[in-house]
Amino acid sequence: MKKIILTLALVAAAATSAFAQIGIGAGFTNNSEATPGDGDALVTKGFYVEGTYNIALGSNLSIVPGIRYTFVGNSDAKGIDIEDIDFADVSASLAEHNLYIPVMAQLSVPMGAVKLLAFAGPTFQFALSSMLNVAASVAGIGVDTDVNLLGDDALFKRTDVALGGGVGVEFGQFQVKAAYDFGLLNRSAINNETIKGQQLRVGVTYLF
């Protein structure tokens, strides 16, 4: 019985591998975090790199899990409200490192020499680092300090779950894609405050 189960598992793994394709991608990302209904948003921009694993379920449908790293920043981060810091007289810059795990359902539609792509699904986020650098000059003396927004007196929670999707085009070994995600969870670590995140991405993926 054990041999039969092992054989079936090996056959299933081989079949999955036969219909799977690895991709490596990179591109531009634009993140925004704001209180719903509030016009002011903290916007950070940067880049992402990702790896994907396309598992075919049929001729046009597939599941595409992946892992994505992003670095985003804002050199004028005055949209952050931190107690006892008056941003009118100081400069502030924000740098964030995040890890995402998307699981997309993807539809591919052949159109001559290219394929049109449409995909949607959940993405799980884990914030690796969120550091705010605050610099000021008081009576000719420079003051420079770093604030960990994920630390003991955190402004942001580390985890989030987003729902989103996008479209793209595939030609040869390349894909060009644009996607948008909406955060579902409250990212604020402050009581009685709600912050939701959104993300826009545009990038290129190479398929192996």
Coordinates of C-alpha atoms in Angstrom, one line a residue:
M1 CA 0.0 0.0 0.0
K2 CA 2.8 2.4 0.9
K3 CA 4.5 1.7 -2.5
I4 CA 1.3 2.4 -4.3
I5 CA 0.8 5.8 -2.5
L6 CA 4.4 6.7 -3.1
T7 CA 4.1 5.8 -6.8
L8 CA 0.9 7.9 -7.2
A9 CA 2.6 10.8 -5.5
L10 CA 5.6 10.7 -7.8
V11 CA 3.3 10.5 -10.8
A12 CA 1.3 13.5 -9.6
A13 CA 4.5 15.5 -9.0
A14 CA 5.8 14.6 -12.4
A15 CA 2.5 15.5 -14.1
T16 CA 2.4 18.9 -12.3
S17 CA 6.0 19.6 -13.3
A18 CA 5.2 18.8 -16.9
F19 CA 2.5 21.5 -16.9
A20 CA 4.4 24.1 -14.8
Q21 CA 6.5 27.0 -15.8
I22 CA 8.8 29.2 -13.7
G23 CA 9.0 32.9 -14.2
I24 CA 11.2 35.7 -12.9
G25 CA 9.9 39.3 -13.0
A26 CA 10.7 42.9 -12.0
G27 CA 9.1 46.3 -12.3
F28 CA 7.7 49.4 -10.7
T29 CA 5.4 49.6 -7.7
N30 CA 3.3 52.4 -6.2
N31 CA 1.9 51.9 -2.7
S32 CA -0.5 54.1 -0.9
E33 CA -1.9 53.8 2.7
A34 CA -4.7 56.0 4.0
T35 CA -7.7 56.1 6.3
P36 CA -10.8 55.2 4.2
G37 CA -12.7 58.3 3.2
D38 CA -9.7 60.6 3.9
G39 CA -8.2 62.3 0.9
D40 CA -4.7 62.3 2.4
A41 CA -2.6 59.2 1.6
L42 CA 1.0 58.2 2.3
V43 CA 2.4 57.3 -1.1
T44 CA 5.6 55.3 -1.5
K45 CA 7.2 54.3 -4.8
G46 CA 9.9 51.8 -5.7
F47 CA 10.6 48.5 -7.4
Y48 CA 9.8 44.8 -7.0
V49 CA 11.4 41.5 -8.0
E50 CA 9.4 38.2 -8.0
G51 CA 9.4 34.6 -8.8
T52 CA 6.3 32.8 -10.1
Y53 CA 5.3 29.2 -10.7
N54 CA 2.6 28.7 -13.3
I55 CA 0.7 25.5 -12.8
A56 CA -1.6 24.7 -15.7
L57 CA -5.1 23.4 -14.9
G58 CA -6.2 23.3 -18.6
S59 CA -5.3 24.8 -21.9
N60 CA -6.2 28.3 -20.9
L61 CA -6.5 28.3 -17.1
S62 CA -3.7 28.1 -14.5
I63 CA -2.9 28.8 -10.9
V64 CA 0.1 31.1 -10.4
P65 CA 1.6 31.2 -6.8
G66 CA 4.7 33.3 -6.3
I67 CA 6.9 35.3 -3.9
R68 CA 7.6 39.0 -4.4
Y69 CA 9.9 41.4 -2.6
T70 CA 9.4 45.2 -2.8
F71 CA 11.4 48.2 -1.8
V72 CA 9.5 51.5 -1.6
G73 CA 10.3 54.9 -0.2
N74 CA 9.2 58.5 0.2
S75 CA 11.7 61.3 0.6
D76 CA 9.0 63.7 1.8
A77 CA 7.0 61.5 4.2
K78 CA 5.0 64.3 5.8
G79 CA 1.8 62.3 5.5
I80 CA 2.7 60.2 8.6
D81 CA 1.2 61.4 11.8
I82 CA 3.4 60.6 14.8
E83 CA 2.8 62.0 18.2
D84 CA 5.3 64.7 19.4
I85 CA 6.8 65.2 15.9
D86 CA 5.9 68.4 14.0
F87 CA 6.7 67.8 10.4
A88 CA 6.4 71.4 9.5
D89 CA 9.9 72.1 10.8
V90 CA 11.7 68.9 9.9
S91 CA 12.3 66.6 6.9
A92 CA 11.3 63.0 6.9
S93 CA 12.0 60.1 4.6
L94 CA 10.5 56.6 4.7
A95 CA 12.0 53.3 3.5
E96 CA 10.0 50.0 3.5
H97 CA 10.9 46.4 2.7
N98 CA 8.0 44.0 2.2
L99 CA 7.4 40.4 1.3
Y100 CA 4.3 39.3 -0.6
I101 CA 2.9 35.8 -1.4
P102 CA 0.3 36.0 -4.2
V103 CA -1.8 33.1 -5.4
M104 CA -3.5 34.1 -8.7
A105 CA -5.9 32.3 -10.9
Q106 CA -4.9 33.2 -14.5
L107 CA -6.8 33.0 -17.8
S108 CA -4.8 33.0 -21.0
V109 CA -6.5 33.8 -24.3
P110 CA -4.5 33.2 -27.5
M111 CA -4.6 36.0 -30.0
G112 CA -2.4 35.2 -33.0
A113 CA 1.2 35.4 -31.9
V114 CA 0.4 36.7 -28.4
K115 CA -1.7 35.7 -25.4
L116 CA -3.9 38.0 -23.5
L117 CA -3.8 37.5 -19.7
A118 CA -6.3 38.2 -17.0
F119 CA -5.6 37.2 -13.4
A120 CA -7.1 37.7 -9.9
G121 CA -6.7 36.3 -6.4
P122 CA -5.4 37.0 -2.9
T123 CA -2.0 38.2 -1.8
F124 CA -0.5 37.8 1.7
Q125 CA 1.8 40.6 2.9
F126 CA 4.5 40.6 5.6
A127 CA 6.3 43.8 6.3
L128 CA 10.1 43.2 6.8
S129 CA 11.1 46.8 7.7
S130 CA 9.6 50.3 7.9
M131 CA 12.0 53.0 8.9
L132 CA 11.3 56.7 9.1
N133 CA 14.3 59.0 9.1
V134 CA 13.7 62.4 10.8
A135 CA 16.1 65.2 10.4
A136 CA 15.9 68.8 11.8
S137 CA 18.1 71.7 12.8
V138 CA 17.6 73.3 16.2
A139 CA 19.6 76.5 17.0
G140 CA 22.2 75.5 14.4
I141 CA 22.5 71.9 15.8
G142 CA 21.6 69.1 13.5
V143 CA 19.3 66.4 14.8
D144 CA 18.9 63.1 12.9
T145 CA 17.0 60.1 14.2
D146 CA 15.4 56.9 12.9
V147 CA 11.9 55.8 13.9
N148 CA 11.0 52.1 13.6
L149 CA 7.3 52.1 12.5
L150 CA 7.1 48.4 13.2
G151 CA 8.8 48.5 16.6
D152 CA 7.5 48.6 20.2
D153 CA 5.5 51.8 19.6
A154 CA 4.4 50.6 16.1
L155 CA 2.4 52.7 13.7
F156 CA 1.9 49.8 11.3
K157 CA 1.0 46.1 11.7
R158 CA 3.3 43.7 9.9
T159 CA 0.7 41.6 8.1
D160 CA -2.1 42.3 5.6
V161 CA -4.2 40.4 3.1
A162 CA -5.0 42.0 -0.2
L163 CA -7.4 41.1 -3.0
G164 CA -6.7 42.2 -6.6
G165 CA -5.8 41.3 -10.1
G166 CA -4.6 42.6 -13.4
V167 CA -4.1 42.1 -17.1
G168 CA -1.2 41.5 -19.3
V169 CA 0.1 40.2 -22.6
E170 CA 2.5 37.3 -23.3
F171 CA 4.8 37.1 -26.4
G172 CA 7.5 34.4 -26.7
Q173 CA 9.1 34.0 -23.3
F174 CA 8.0 37.4 -22.0
Q175 CA 5.0 38.8 -20.1
V176 CA 4.1 42.4 -19.6
K177 CA 1.6 42.9 -16.8
A178 CA -0.2 45.6 -14.8
A179 CA -1.9 44.8 -11.5
Y180 CA -3.8 46.5 -8.6
D181 CA -4.4 45.2 -5.1
F182 CA -6.7 46.4 -2.4
G183 CA -5.7 45.7 1.3
L184 CA -8.5 44.0 3.3
L185 CA -7.1 44.3 6.8
N186 CA -6.5 47.3 9.0
R187 CA -2.7 48.1 9.0
S188 CA -2.9 50.6 11.8
A189 CA -1.4 49.5 15.1
I190 CA -3.0 52.5 16.8
N191 CA -6.3 52.0 18.7
N192 CA -9.4 53.5 17.0
E193 CA -7.6 54.3 13.8
T194 CA -7.9 52.5 10.4
I195 CA -5.4 52.4 7.6
K196 CA -5.9 50.4 4.4
G197 CA -3.2 49.8 1.8
Q198 CA -3.4 49.7 -2.0
Q199 CA -0.7 48.8 -4.5
L200 CA -0.2 49.4 -8.3
R201 CA 2.4 47.4 -10.2
V202 CA 3.7 47.4 -13.7
G203 CA 6.4 45.0 -14.8
V204 CA 8.0 42.4 -17.0
T205 CA 8.3 38.6 -16.4
Y206 CA 10.6 36.2 -18.2
L207 CA 9.4 32.6 -18.5
F208 CA 11.8 29.6 -18.4

